[in-house]
């Protein structure tokens, strides 16, 4: 199914949301493949290009391959102008108000950017006659919301549970509508949660790994979290942008689920992250009174709780038996974890006996998505895509990066 592009003049890609986590990894990938990359950025009062600073080229240089251009998904005229100037071969629409909890606070704004942003681009493509341009829409596993099936696949009905998810549902359907109405190459990648050291600081994984680094360094007392029981299918963002690119290289435009096929609780992520810093957490109490307590800080971490749900390609569900979970593996084998973070914990104040994690209901959502678990079989078969970074490696990569930043005196 993979399409062989004819050798031809330099390919051009436009990325909305290039300053975000995924935008930065995708820009790296495309530049590495020889693309000319244009990134749409919105004006802000402080410079917010830190994730792509290492890719930045002075526009006065020769052979500039990354260019930034001002625009906003809320402003159709800016989108029109950009498409007229760039006339890209591929458009990756990653721009969004992407925080689920925040979408309850700013529902109308979220809809403007996250829902209508997509149709503004599609309509501009149509009006300008960009028939050969291919369009990728960043759809989300949040569409499955109150999951009607486990694991979730391309055919699973949607049940959005937030203004963010409702906006993404609109963008999903309008993308499909333009494909079917006008024959455009427009596809949805239904991506499950993907993370990495560049993840925004208020998403739960990064919030945890930054706190672990700060606590290990003796700079923070405690971490407050919301729903510890929520389960997510977490992968590495670097792997997921590869899937986006592959989706635009196929002969026929089709939508895909991109996931790891494993799910873990927030509690599990937290336990493994602290273990990487040499701090063993034990959990006591229930619901809002639950606490994570340091039972040792030896530089050799073990995790007390583990367990995973893994989706078989056949849709089977293995539950609660600790299969193939990194955290569970450590728990069972008492594996030693040694890392830079552990060394910091050894040098810092021993947190043994201290309450390090508490539940704060302010982080609960009016409507929660309890369980996400994707079935990436179709992507494996048709795109030849599969994730390279596993759950444990992901947690360790993120903790190590934040610890390194803390060690270098930077705010992680
Ligand atoms: P992110 O880090 O929050 O980045 C969002 C990007 O959108 C930023 O570059 C942001 O610019 C830009 N943006 C926000 N409002 C905009 C506007 N009005 N006009 C133009 N650009 C705007 O998100 P991400 O994690 O990289 O995710 C990328 C996309 O995938 C998003 O659409 C997200 O909803 C979707 N998605 C993400 C995941 C995941 O787990 N990461 C999973 C499924 C789908 P500023 O830097 O100026 O804020
Ligand atoms: N953010 C946050 N902060 N989440 C917490 C906290 C906390 O303190 N405590 C528990 N959680 C739980 C949330 O309730 C949710 O169930 C889970 O952790 C994951 O939350 P986030 O990391 O904020 O991500 P998300 O799953 O809501 O949304 C992300 O993934 C979607 C794909 O499924 C975002 O990247 C979306 O843009 C993306 O579409």
Tab-separated table of C-alpha atoms and ligand atoms in Angstrom:
chain	number	residue	atom	x	y	z
A	1	UNK	CA	0.000	0.000	0.000
A	2	UNK	CA	2.990	2.312	0.374
A	3	UNK	CA	3.222	4.803	-2.479
A	4	UNK	CA	6.519	5.371	-4.283
A	5	UNK	CA	6.864	9.083	-4.922
A	6	UNK	CA	8.273	9.928	-8.321
A	7	UNK	CA	11.668	11.619	-8.147
A	8	UNK	CA	10.760	15.264	-8.528
A	9	UNK	CA	11.456	18.704	-7.229
A	10	UNK	CA	11.877	19.222	-3.505
A	11	UNK	CA	8.798	18.319	-1.495
A	12	UNK	CA	7.303	20.990	0.748
A	13	UNK	CA	5.453	20.363	4.000
A	14	UNK	CA	3.448	22.818	6.079
A	15	UNK	CA	3.031	22.073	9.786
A	16	UNK	CA	0.518	23.869	11.961
A	17	UNK	CA	1.440	23.497	15.637
A	18	UNK	CA	5.161	23.270	14.841
A	19	UNK	CA	6.054	24.777	18.245
A	20	UNK	CA	4.252	21.943	20.057
A	21	UNK	CA	5.589	18.557	21.096
A	22	UNK	CA	4.603	16.682	17.939
A	23	UNK	CA	5.373	19.581	15.613
A	24	UNK	CA	8.977	19.627	16.771
A	25	UNK	CA	9.500	15.879	16.290
A	26	UNK	CA	7.751	15.950	12.918
A	27	UNK	CA	9.823	18.905	11.699
A	28	UNK	CA	12.972	16.964	12.625
A	29	UNK	CA	11.756	13.897	10.778
A	30	UNK	CA	10.786	15.762	7.612
A	31	UNK	CA	13.982	17.819	7.490
A	32	UNK	CA	15.874	14.540	7.848
A	33	UNK	CA	13.991	13.230	4.821
A	34	UNK	CA	14.998	16.247	2.761
A	35	UNK	CA	11.741	18.210	2.861
A	36	UNK	CA	11.435	21.965	2.876
A	37	UNK	CA	9.470	22.589	6.049
A	38	UNK	CA	7.218	25.570	6.693
A	39	UNK	CA	5.864	26.030	10.190
A	40	UNK	CA	2.878	28.190	10.996
A	41	UNK	CA	3.422	29.995	14.304
A	42	UNK	CA	1.132	32.322	16.175
A	43	UNK	CA	2.293	35.519	17.674
A	44	UNK	CA	3.018	35.447	21.411
A	45	UNK	CA	4.388	38.054	23.779
A	46	UNK	CA	7.260	35.782	24.742
A	47	UNK	CA	9.251	33.611	22.368
A	48	UNK	CA	7.817	30.100	22.394
A	49	UNK	CA	9.990	28.279	19.894
A	50	UNK	CA	12.172	26.435	22.419
A	51	UNK	CA	11.243	23.004	21.029
A	52	UNK	CA	12.476	23.916	17.548
A	53	UNK	CA	15.342	26.267	18.375
A	54	UNK	CA	17.844	23.537	17.505
A	55	UNK	CA	16.346	23.368	13.995
A	56	UNK	CA	16.098	27.106	13.425
A	57	UNK	CA	17.968	28.608	10.490
A	58	UNK	CA	18.577	32.284	9.905
A	59	UNK	CA	16.371	33.202	6.926
A	60	UNK	CA	19.338	35.102	5.462
A	61	UNK	CA	21.383	31.905	5.191
A	62	UNK	CA	21.646	30.017	1.942
A	63	UNK	CA	19.774	26.756	1.542
A	64	UNK	CA	17.253	27.489	4.282
A	65	UNK	CA	15.012	24.455	4.725
A	66	UNK	CA	12.970	25.440	7.786
A	67	UNK	CA	10.870	28.567	7.562
A	68	UNK	CA	8.434	29.967	10.106
A	69	UNK	CA	5.449	32.026	9.056
A	70	UNK	CA	2.912	33.855	11.217
A	71	UNK	CA	-0.680	32.682	11.134
A	72	UNK	CA	-3.477	31.463	13.340
A	73	UNK	CA	-6.000	28.659	13.034
A	74	UNK	CA	-8.603	31.172	14.169
A	75	UNK	CA	-7.906	33.397	11.189
A	76	UNK	CA	-9.005	32.004	7.817
A	77	UNK	CA	-7.381	34.824	5.870
A	78	UNK	CA	-3.968	34.043	7.348
A	79	UNK	CA	-4.393	30.390	6.389
A	80	UNK	CA	-5.374	31.333	2.845
A	81	UNK	CA	-2.357	33.591	2.480
A	82	UNK	CA	0.023	30.941	3.797
A	83	UNK	CA	-1.295	28.260	1.457
A	84	UNK	CA	-1.048	30.669	-1.478
A	85	UNK	CA	2.598	31.431	-0.672
A	86	UNK	CA	3.749	27.939	0.265
A	87	UNK	CA	1.604	25.673	-1.956
A	88	UNK	CA	2.708	22.673	0.102
A	89	UNK	CA	2.708	19.046	-1.039
A	90	UNK	CA	1.718	17.931	2.448
A	91	UNK	CA	-0.097	19.685	5.284
A	92	UNK	CA	0.032	18.365	8.833
A	93	UNK	CA	-2.652	20.031	10.950
A	94	UNK	CA	-1.282	19.584	14.471
A	95	UNK	CA	-2.316	22.971	15.868
A	96	UNK	CA	-4.929	22.794	18.622
A	97	UNK	CA	-5.941	23.839	22.097
A	98	UNK	CA	-4.937	20.328	23.088
A	99	UNK	CA	-5.514	20.195	26.863
A	100	UNK	CA	-8.625	18.210	27.785
A	101	UNK	CA	-9.118	19.701	31.257
A	102	UNK	CA	-8.565	23.255	29.987
A	103	UNK	CA	-11.189	22.680	27.281
A	104	UNK	CA	-13.835	22.661	30.022
A	105	UNK	CA	-12.679	26.175	30.982
A	106	UNK	CA	-12.481	27.545	27.420
A	107	UNK	CA	-14.945	25.415	25.438
A	108	UNK	CA	-15.797	27.973	22.773
A	109	UNK	CA	-12.186	28.883	22.091
A	110	UNK	CA	-11.282	25.193	21.947
A	111	UNK	CA	-13.972	24.631	19.329
A	112	UNK	CA	-12.776	27.575	17.241
A	113	UNK	CA	-9.201	26.348	17.057
A	114	UNK	CA	-9.504	22.592	17.359
A	115	UNK	CA	-12.676	22.046	15.332
A	116	UNK	CA	-12.972	24.944	12.893
A	117	UNK	CA	-9.225	25.222	12.301
A	118	UNK	CA	-9.432	22.025	10.248
A	119	UNK	CA	-12.235	23.206	7.982
A	120	UNK	CA	-10.506	26.548	7.431
A	121	UNK	CA	-7.501	24.700	6.003
A	122	UNK	CA	-9.561	22.230	3.957
A	123	UNK	CA	-11.672	25.002	2.461
A	124	UNK	CA	-8.583	27.069	1.617
A	125	UNK	CA	-7.045	24.018	-0.112
A	126	UNK	CA	-10.208	23.597	-2.156
A	127	UNK	CA	-10.561	27.264	-3.063
A	128	UNK	CA	-6.934	27.467	-4.159
A	129	UNK	CA	-7.244	24.290	-6.212
A	130	UNK	CA	-4.483	22.484	-4.327
A	131	UNK	CA	-5.611	19.140	-5.691
A	132	UNK	CA	-2.316	17.370	-5.228
A	133	UNK	CA	-1.789	18.543	-1.657
A	134	UNK	CA	-2.226	15.866	0.999
A	135	UNK	CA	-3.771	16.704	4.368
A	136	UNK	CA	-3.199	15.053	7.746
A	137	UNK	CA	-5.593	15.769	10.613
A	138	UNK	CA	-4.369	15.137	14.176
A	139	UNK	CA	-7.319	13.163	15.476
A	140	UNK	CA	-7.324	11.686	18.938
A	141	UNK	CA	-8.167	8.614	20.991
A	142	UNK	CA	-10.227	11.044	23.100
A	143	UNK	CA	-12.862	10.489	20.396
A	144	UNK	CA	-13.498	7.067	21.940
A	145	UNK	CA	-14.088	8.674	25.354
A	146	UNK	CA	-16.483	6.416	27.220
A	147	UNK	CA	-15.107	3.461	25.341
A	148	UNK	CA	-17.719	1.345	23.618
A	149	UNK	CA	-15.251	-1.438	22.922
A	150	UNK	CA	-11.883	-2.599	24.293
A	151	UNK	CA	-9.465	-2.303	22.614
A	152	UNK	CA	-10.482	0.626	20.426
A	153	UNK	CA	-9.910	0.347	16.686
A	154	UNK	CA	-10.858	2.255	13.538
A	155	UNK	CA	-14.418	0.885	13.623
A	156	UNK	CA	-15.132	1.595	17.316
A	157	UNK	CA	-17.969	4.132	17.740
A	158	UNK	CA	-17.017	7.520	19.153
A	159	UNK	CA	-18.292	8.787	22.533
A	160	UNK	CA	-16.598	12.155	23.211
A	161	UNK	CA	-16.470	13.247	26.865
A	162	UNK	CA	-15.097	16.802	26.751
A	163	UNK	CA	-15.327	19.993	24.700
A	164	UNK	CA	-11.887	19.060	23.337
A	165	UNK	CA	-13.087	15.636	22.200
A	166	UNK	CA	-16.274	17.096	20.718
A	167	UNK	CA	-14.155	19.571	18.742
A	168	UNK	CA	-11.871	16.775	17.541
A	169	UNK	CA	-14.959	14.811	16.472
A	170	UNK	CA	-15.996	17.687	14.224
A	171	UNK	CA	-12.501	17.902	12.741
A	172	UNK	CA	-12.466	14.139	12.178
A	173	UNK	CA	-15.772	14.146	10.324
A	174	UNK	CA	-15.084	17.266	8.266
A	175	UNK	CA	-11.799	15.731	7.103
A	176	UNK	CA	-13.595	12.584	6.007
A	177	UNK	CA	-16.382	14.678	4.435
A	178	UNK	CA	-13.929	16.650	2.275
A	179	UNK	CA	-12.229	13.402	1.245
A	180	UNK	CA	-15.491	11.791	0.194
A	181	UNK	CA	-17.084	14.923	-1.296
A	182	UNK	CA	-14.179	16.356	-3.260
A	183	UNK	CA	-11.822	13.410	-3.665
A	184	UNK	CA	-9.163	15.130	-1.578
A	185	UNK	CA	-6.299	13.186	-0.032
A	186	UNK	CA	-7.292	14.005	3.555
A	187	UNK	CA	-6.749	11.511	6.375
A	188	UNK	CA	-7.179	11.202	10.126
A	189	UNK	CA	-4.565	9.719	12.401
A	190	UNK	CA	-6.415	8.604	15.539
A	191	UNK	CA	-3.454	8.789	17.862
A	192	UNK	CA	-3.438	7.515	21.411
A	193	UNK	CA	-1.466	9.406	24.056
A	194	UNK	CA	2.138	9.960	23.115
A	195	UNK	CA	4.734	11.554	25.280
A	196	UNK	CA	8.409	12.380	25.546
A	197	UNK	CA	10.838	14.833	27.120
A	198	UNK	CA	9.264	17.677	25.099
A	199	UNK	CA	5.745	16.976	26.377
A	200	UNK	CA	3.842	20.012	27.696
A	201	UNK	CA	4.402	20.429	31.429
A	202	UNK	CA	0.752	20.146	32.476
A	203	UNK	CA	0.018	16.761	30.885
A	204	UNK	CA	0.157	14.098	33.541
A	205	UNK	CA	3.291	12.244	32.401
A	206	UNK	CA	5.489	15.312	32.230
A	207	UNK	CA	3.971	16.742	35.385
A	208	UNK	CA	5.064	13.549	37.139
A	209	UNK	CA	8.569	13.342	35.672
A	210	UNK	CA	9.316	16.998	36.397
A	211	UNK	CA	8.118	16.558	39.958
A	212	UNK	CA	10.207	13.423	40.408
A	213	UNK	CA	13.308	15.318	39.272
A	214	UNK	CA	12.542	18.252	41.570
A	215	UNK	CA	11.759	16.022	44.571
A	216	UNK	CA	14.908	13.939	44.005
A	217	UNK	CA	16.919	17.154	43.917
A	218	UNK	CA	15.313	18.321	47.173
A	219	UNK	CA	13.580	21.244	45.467
A	220	UNK	CA	9.965	20.118	45.789
A	221	UNK	CA	8.098	18.499	48.663
A	222	UNK	CA	5.121	16.853	47.100
A	223	UNK	CA	3.227	16.067	43.903
A	224	UNK	CA	-0.534	16.583	43.695
A	225	UNK	CA	-2.436	14.546	41.112
A	226	UNK	CA	-6.034	13.851	40.120
A	227	UNK	CA	-7.439	10.492	39.039
A	228	UNK	CA	-4.769	7.860	39.699
A	229	UNK	CA	-6.902	5.061	38.252
A	230	UNK	CA	-7.183	6.485	34.724
A	231	UNK	CA	-5.604	4.171	32.177
A	232	UNK	CA	-3.847	5.350	29.066
A	233	UNK	CA	-2.119	3.718	26.128
A	234	UNK	CA	1.113	5.742	26.264
A	235	UNK	CA	3.673	5.710	23.456
A	236	UNK	CA	6.660	7.837	22.428
A	237	UNK	CA	5.929	10.923	20.303
A	238	UNK	CA	9.013	10.337	18.130
A	239	UNK	CA	7.530	7.031	16.967
A	240	UNK	CA	4.100	8.543	16.353
A	241	UNK	CA	5.218	11.312	13.986
A	242	UNK	CA	6.706	8.599	11.770
A	243	UNK	CA	3.189	7.124	11.520
A	244	UNK	CA	1.780	10.541	10.501
A	245	UNK	CA	4.258	10.750	7.644
A	246	UNK	CA	3.553	7.187	6.517
A	247	UNK	CA	-0.165	7.946	6.392
A	248	UNK	CA	0.472	10.608	3.751
A	249	UNK	CA	2.610	8.276	1.613
A	250	UNK	CA	-0.071	5.668	0.879
A	251	UNK	CA	-1.823	5.281	-2.456
A	252	UNK	CA	-5.313	5.531	-1.000
A	253	UNK	CA	-6.312	7.995	1.741
A	254	UNK	CA	-7.407	6.007	4.814
A	255	UNK	CA	-7.765	6.709	8.560
A	256	UNK	CA	-5.631	4.829	11.076
A	257	UNK	CA	-5.454	4.131	14.821
A	258	UNK	CA	-1.925	4.587	16.168
A	259	UNK	CA	-1.269	3.042	19.589
A	260	UNK	CA	0.992	0.638	21.454
A	261	UNK	CA	-1.666	-1.915	22.436
A	262	UNK	CA	-0.801	-1.633	26.152
A	263	UNK	CA	-2.467	0.414	28.844
A	264	UNK	CA	-1.272	1.528	32.278
A	265	UNK	CA	-2.673	3.551	35.155
A	266	UNK	CA	-1.459	6.977	36.193
A	267	UNK	CA	-0.461	5.326	39.503
A	268	UNK	CA	1.745	2.861	37.645
A	269	UNK	CA	3.427	5.625	35.645
A	270	UNK	CA	4.071	7.473	38.879
A	271	UNK	CA	5.542	4.435	40.672
A	272	UNK	CA	7.881	3.675	37.817
A	273	UNK	CA	9.002	7.306	37.522
A	274	UNK	CA	9.884	7.538	41.217
A	275	UNK	CA	11.625	4.158	41.002
A	276	UNK	CA	13.850	5.556	38.265
A	277	UNK	CA	14.952	8.178	40.781
A	278	UNK	CA	15.671	5.487	43.366
A	279	UNK	CA	12.551	6.177	45.405
A	280	UNK	CA	10.205	3.304	46.139
A	281	UNK	CA	6.608	4.390	46.577
A	282	UNK	CA	3.988	2.515	48.580
A	283	UNK	CA	0.338	3.475	48.224
A	284	UNK	CA	-2.024	3.769	51.148
A	285	UNK	CA	-5.558	5.081	51.595
A	286	UNK	CA	-8.406	5.200	49.140
A	287	UNK	CA	-9.908	7.713	46.696
A	288	UNK	CA	-9.116	11.316	47.631
A	289	UNK	CA	-7.234	10.142	50.735
A	290	UNK	CA	-4.826	7.991	48.744
A	291	UNK	CA	-1.159	8.831	49.223
A	292	UNK	CA	2.135	7.739	47.753
A	293	UNK	CA	4.720	7.308	50.465
A	294	UNK	CA	8.458	6.877	50.069
A	295	UNK	CA	9.442	3.595	51.654
A	296	UNK	CA	13.069	3.744	50.634
A	297	UNK	CA	15.482	5.941	48.811
A	298	UNK	CA	18.459	3.823	48.067
A	299	UNK	CA	19.261	4.566	44.496
A	300	UNK	CA	17.811	1.148	43.773
A	301	UNK	CA	14.156	1.458	43.106
A	302	UNK	CA	11.492	-1.175	43.015
A	303	UNK	CA	7.872	-0.678	42.209
A	304	UNK	CA	5.219	-2.158	44.395
A	305	UNK	CA	2.281	-1.950	42.086
A	306	UNK	CA	2.133	-2.959	38.520
A	307	UNK	CA	-0.198	-4.494	36.016
A	308	UNK	CA	-1.124	-3.874	32.485
A	309	UNK	CA	-3.862	-4.586	30.045
A	310	UNK	CA	-2.531	-5.592	26.689
A	311	UNK	CA	-4.573	-5.733	23.550
A	312	UNK	CA	-3.962	-8.660	21.285
A	313	UNK	CA	-4.344	-8.011	17.588
A	314	UNK	CA	-7.365	-10.285	17.831
A	315	UNK	CA	-8.982	-7.951	20.316
A	316	UNK	CA	-8.422	-10.223	23.304
A	317	UNK	CA	-8.021	-8.613	26.686
A	318	UNK	CA	-5.634	-9.898	29.292
A	319	UNK	CA	-6.397	-8.162	32.512
A	320	UNK	CA	-4.789	-7.541	35.839
A	321	UNK	CA	-2.207	-10.280	35.712
A	322	UNK	CA	0.801	-8.104	35.357
A	323	UNK	CA	1.711	-9.364	31.915
A	324	UNK	CA	4.371	-7.609	29.924
A	325	UNK	CA	4.217	-4.461	32.013
A	326	UNK	CA	7.533	-2.874	32.687
A	327	UNK	CA	6.341	-1.774	36.088
A	328	UNK	CA	4.972	-5.199	36.834
A	329	UNK	CA	8.184	-6.781	35.620
A	330	UNK	CA	10.159	-4.701	38.055
A	331	UNK	CA	7.729	-5.391	40.846
A	332	UNK	CA	7.933	-9.109	40.318
A	333	UNK	CA	11.633	-9.384	39.844
A	334	UNK	CA	12.684	-6.585	42.162
A	335	UNK	CA	14.914	-5.391	39.364
A	336	UNK	CA	17.476	-2.791	40.242
A	337	UNK	CA	16.974	0.584	38.640
A	338	UNK	CA	20.010	2.773	38.544
A	339	UNK	CA	20.114	6.127	36.904
A	340	UNK	CA	21.330	9.661	37.143
A	341	UNK	CA	18.117	10.366	38.991
A	342	UNK	CA	18.938	7.689	41.509
A	343	UNK	CA	22.329	9.273	42.086
A	344	UNK	CA	20.677	12.614	42.791
A	345	UNK	CA	18.291	10.938	45.228
A	346	UNK	CA	21.265	9.387	46.996
A	347	UNK	CA	22.907	12.750	47.369
A	348	UNK	CA	19.760	14.653	48.285
A	349	UNK	CA	17.637	14.450	51.402
A	350	UNK	CA	16.377	10.909	52.037
A	351	UNK	CA	12.612	11.158	51.591
A	352	UNK	CA	11.867	7.810	53.328
A	353	UNK	CA	8.581	7.887	55.199
A	354	UNK	CA	7.480	11.124	53.600
A	355	UNK	CA	4.246	11.555	51.739
A	356	UNK	CA	5.333	12.399	48.215
A	357	UNK	CA	2.093	12.053	46.266
A	358	UNK	CA	-1.379	13.230	47.214
A	359	UNK	CA	-4.703	13.412	45.434
A	360	UNK	CA	-6.150	16.862	44.827
A	361	UNK	CA	-9.728	16.803	43.465
A	362	UNK	CA	-9.075	20.053	41.614
A	363	UNK	CA	-7.389	17.903	38.953
A	364	UNK	CA	-10.481	15.739	38.478
A	365	UNK	CA	-12.443	16.363	35.285
A	366	UNK	CA	-16.182	16.984	35.064
A	367	UNK	CA	-16.274	13.911	32.832
A	368	UNK	CA	-13.427	11.385	32.829
A	369	UNK	CA	-12.131	9.033	30.166
A	370	UNK	CA	-11.256	6.020	32.309
A	371	UNK	CA	-9.702	3.568	29.890
A	372	UNK	CA	-7.955	3.988	26.560
A	373	UNK	CA	-6.348	1.041	24.842
A	374	UNK	CA	-5.725	1.029	21.115
A	375	UNK	CA	-5.428	-1.751	18.599
A	376	UNK	CA	-2.747	-0.738	16.065
A	377	UNK	CA	-3.122	-3.866	13.899
A	378	UNK	CA	-4.245	-1.993	10.785
A	379	UNK	CA	-1.282	0.412	10.997
A	380	UNK	CA	1.098	-2.509	11.412
A	381	UNK	CA	-0.312	-4.325	8.415
A	382	UNK	CA	-0.902	-1.444	6.007
A	383	UNK	CA	1.733	1.101	7.025
A	384	UNK	CA	4.406	-1.254	8.335
A	385	UNK	CA	4.421	0.925	11.441
A	386	UNK	CA	5.046	-0.187	14.978
A	387	UNK	CA	6.217	1.564	18.125
A	388	UNK	CA	9.890	1.207	19.010
A	389	UNK	CA	9.893	2.665	22.525
A	390	UNK	CA	8.107	0.653	25.233
A	391	UNK	CA	6.364	1.953	28.336
A	392	UNK	CA	9.263	1.532	30.727
A	393	UNK	CA	11.786	3.074	28.320
A	394	UNK	CA	9.439	6.008	27.834
A	395	UNK	CA	9.154	6.692	31.560
A	396	UNK	CA	12.902	6.374	32.024
A	397	UNK	CA	13.658	8.626	29.065
A	398	UNK	CA	11.394	11.328	30.471
A	399	UNK	CA	12.691	11.099	34.053
A	400	UNK	CA	16.305	11.107	32.889
A	401	UNK	CA	15.743	14.171	30.718
A	402	UNK	CA	14.124	16.118	33.544
A	403	UNK	CA	16.812	15.042	35.992
A	404	UNK	CA	19.520	16.118	33.556
A	405	UNK	CA	17.813	19.494	33.175
A	406	UNK	CA	17.553	19.824	36.969
A	407	UNK	CA	21.238	18.901	37.311
A	408	UNK	CA	22.172	21.532	34.745
A	409	UNK	CA	20.362	24.081	36.878
A	410	UNK	CA	17.567	24.487	34.357
A	411	UNK	CA	13.941	24.466	35.243
A	412	UNK	CA	13.003	20.963	34.034
B	1	LIG	P1	0.775	20.699	21.933
B	1	LIG	O1	2.153	20.408	22.427
B	1	LIG	O2	-0.225	21.259	22.847
B	1	LIG	O3	0.952	21.690	20.667
B	1	LIG	C1	-0.150	22.363	20.124
B	1	LIG	C2	0.339	23.292	19.044
B	1	LIG	O4	-0.792	24.000	18.512
B	1	LIG	C3	1.319	24.373	19.535
B	1	LIG	O5	2.308	24.573	18.554
B	1	LIG	C4	0.429	25.590	19.649
B	1	LIG	O6	1.131	26.810	19.516
B	1	LIG	C5	-0.466	25.374	18.442
B	1	LIG	N1	-1.667	26.194	18.504
B	1	LIG	C6	-2.535	26.334	19.534
B	1	LIG	N2	-3.504	27.200	19.222
B	1	LIG	C7	-3.240	27.626	17.954
B	1	LIG	C8	-3.875	28.546	17.084
B	1	LIG	N3	-4.974	29.219	17.435
B	1	LIG	N4	-3.338	28.737	15.859
B	1	LIG	C9	-2.222	28.069	15.490
B	1	LIG	N5	-1.567	27.200	16.269
B	1	LIG	C10	-2.087	26.978	17.504
B	1	LIG	O7	0.139	19.391	21.279
B	1	LIG	P2	0.847	18.024	20.820
B	1	LIG	O8	0.907	17.102	21.974
B	1	LIG	O9	2.068	18.347	20.048
B	1	LIG	O10	-0.281	17.441	19.850
B	1	LIG	C11	-0.317	17.799	18.476
B	1	LIG	C12	-1.720	17.574	17.944
B	1	LIG	O11	-2.089	16.208	18.108
B	1	LIG	C13	-2.818	18.361	18.654
B	1	LIG	O12	-3.788	18.681	17.691
B	1	LIG	C14	-3.386	17.377	19.653
B	1	LIG	O13	-4.719	17.724	19.962
B	1	LIG	C15	-3.273	16.099	18.870
B	1	LIG	N6	-3.130	14.865	19.658
B	1	LIG	C16	-2.132	14.779	20.571
B	1	LIG	C17	-1.950	13.594	21.273
B	1	LIG	C18	-0.852	13.449	22.298
B	1	LIG	O14	-0.915	12.503	23.095
B	1	LIG	N7	0.151	14.315	22.298
B	1	LIG	C19	-2.775	12.492	21.007
B	1	LIG	C20	-3.769	12.618	20.030
B	1	LIG	C21	-3.917	13.807	19.342
B	1	LIG	P3	1.776	27.564	20.808
B	1	LIG	O15	3.121	26.935	20.996
B	1	LIG	O16	1.819	28.965	20.343
B	1	LIG	O17	0.859	27.332	21.966
B	2	LIG	N1	-3.191	16.609	33.234
B	2	LIG	C1	-3.368	15.891	34.355
B	2	LIG	N2	-2.924	16.394	35.542
B	2	LIG	N3	-3.983	14.688	34.251
B	2	LIG	C2	-4.114	13.965	35.389
B	2	LIG	C3	-3.664	14.420	36.627
B	2	LIG	C4	-3.043	15.700	36.712
B	2	LIG	O1	-2.635	16.161	37.759
B	2	LIG	N4	-3.919	13.460	37.540
B	2	LIG	C5	-4.510	12.455	36.904
B	2	LIG	N5	-4.643	12.753	35.597
B	2	LIG	C6	-5.290	11.904	34.584
B	2	LIG	C7	-6.353	12.622	33.758
B	2	LIG	O2	-7.583	12.719	34.492
B	2	LIG	C8	-6.432	11.692	32.550
B	2	LIG	O3	-7.294	10.628	32.810
B	2	LIG	C9	-5.006	11.157	32.416
B	2	LIG	O4	-4.337	11.484	33.642
B	2	LIG	C10	-4.208	11.743	31.258
B	2	LIG	O5	-4.334	13.152	31.303
B	2	LIG	P1	-3.441	14.105	30.344
B	2	LIG	O6	-2.017	13.745	30.472
B	2	LIG	O7	-3.836	15.505	30.640
B	2	LIG	O8	-3.866	13.650	28.878
B	2	LIG	P2	-5.281	13.337	28.231
B	2	LIG	O9	-5.362	11.845	28.075
B	2	LIG	O10	-6.388	14.007	28.925
B	2	LIG	O11	-5.146	14.023	26.803
B	2	LIG	C11	-3.951	13.872	26.014
B	2	LIG	O12	-4.077	12.746	25.190
B	2	LIG	C12	-5.123	12.834	24.207
B	2	LIG	C13	-5.106	11.496	23.422
B	2	LIG	O13	-5.805	10.522	24.135
B	2	LIG	C14	-3.767	15.160	25.219
B	2	LIG	O14	-2.504	15.116	24.590
B	2	LIG	C15	-4.824	15.313	24.143
B	2	LIG	O15	-4.490	16.411	23.300
B	2	LIG	C16	-4.857	14.013	23.311
B	2	LIG	O16	-5.832	14.088	22.291
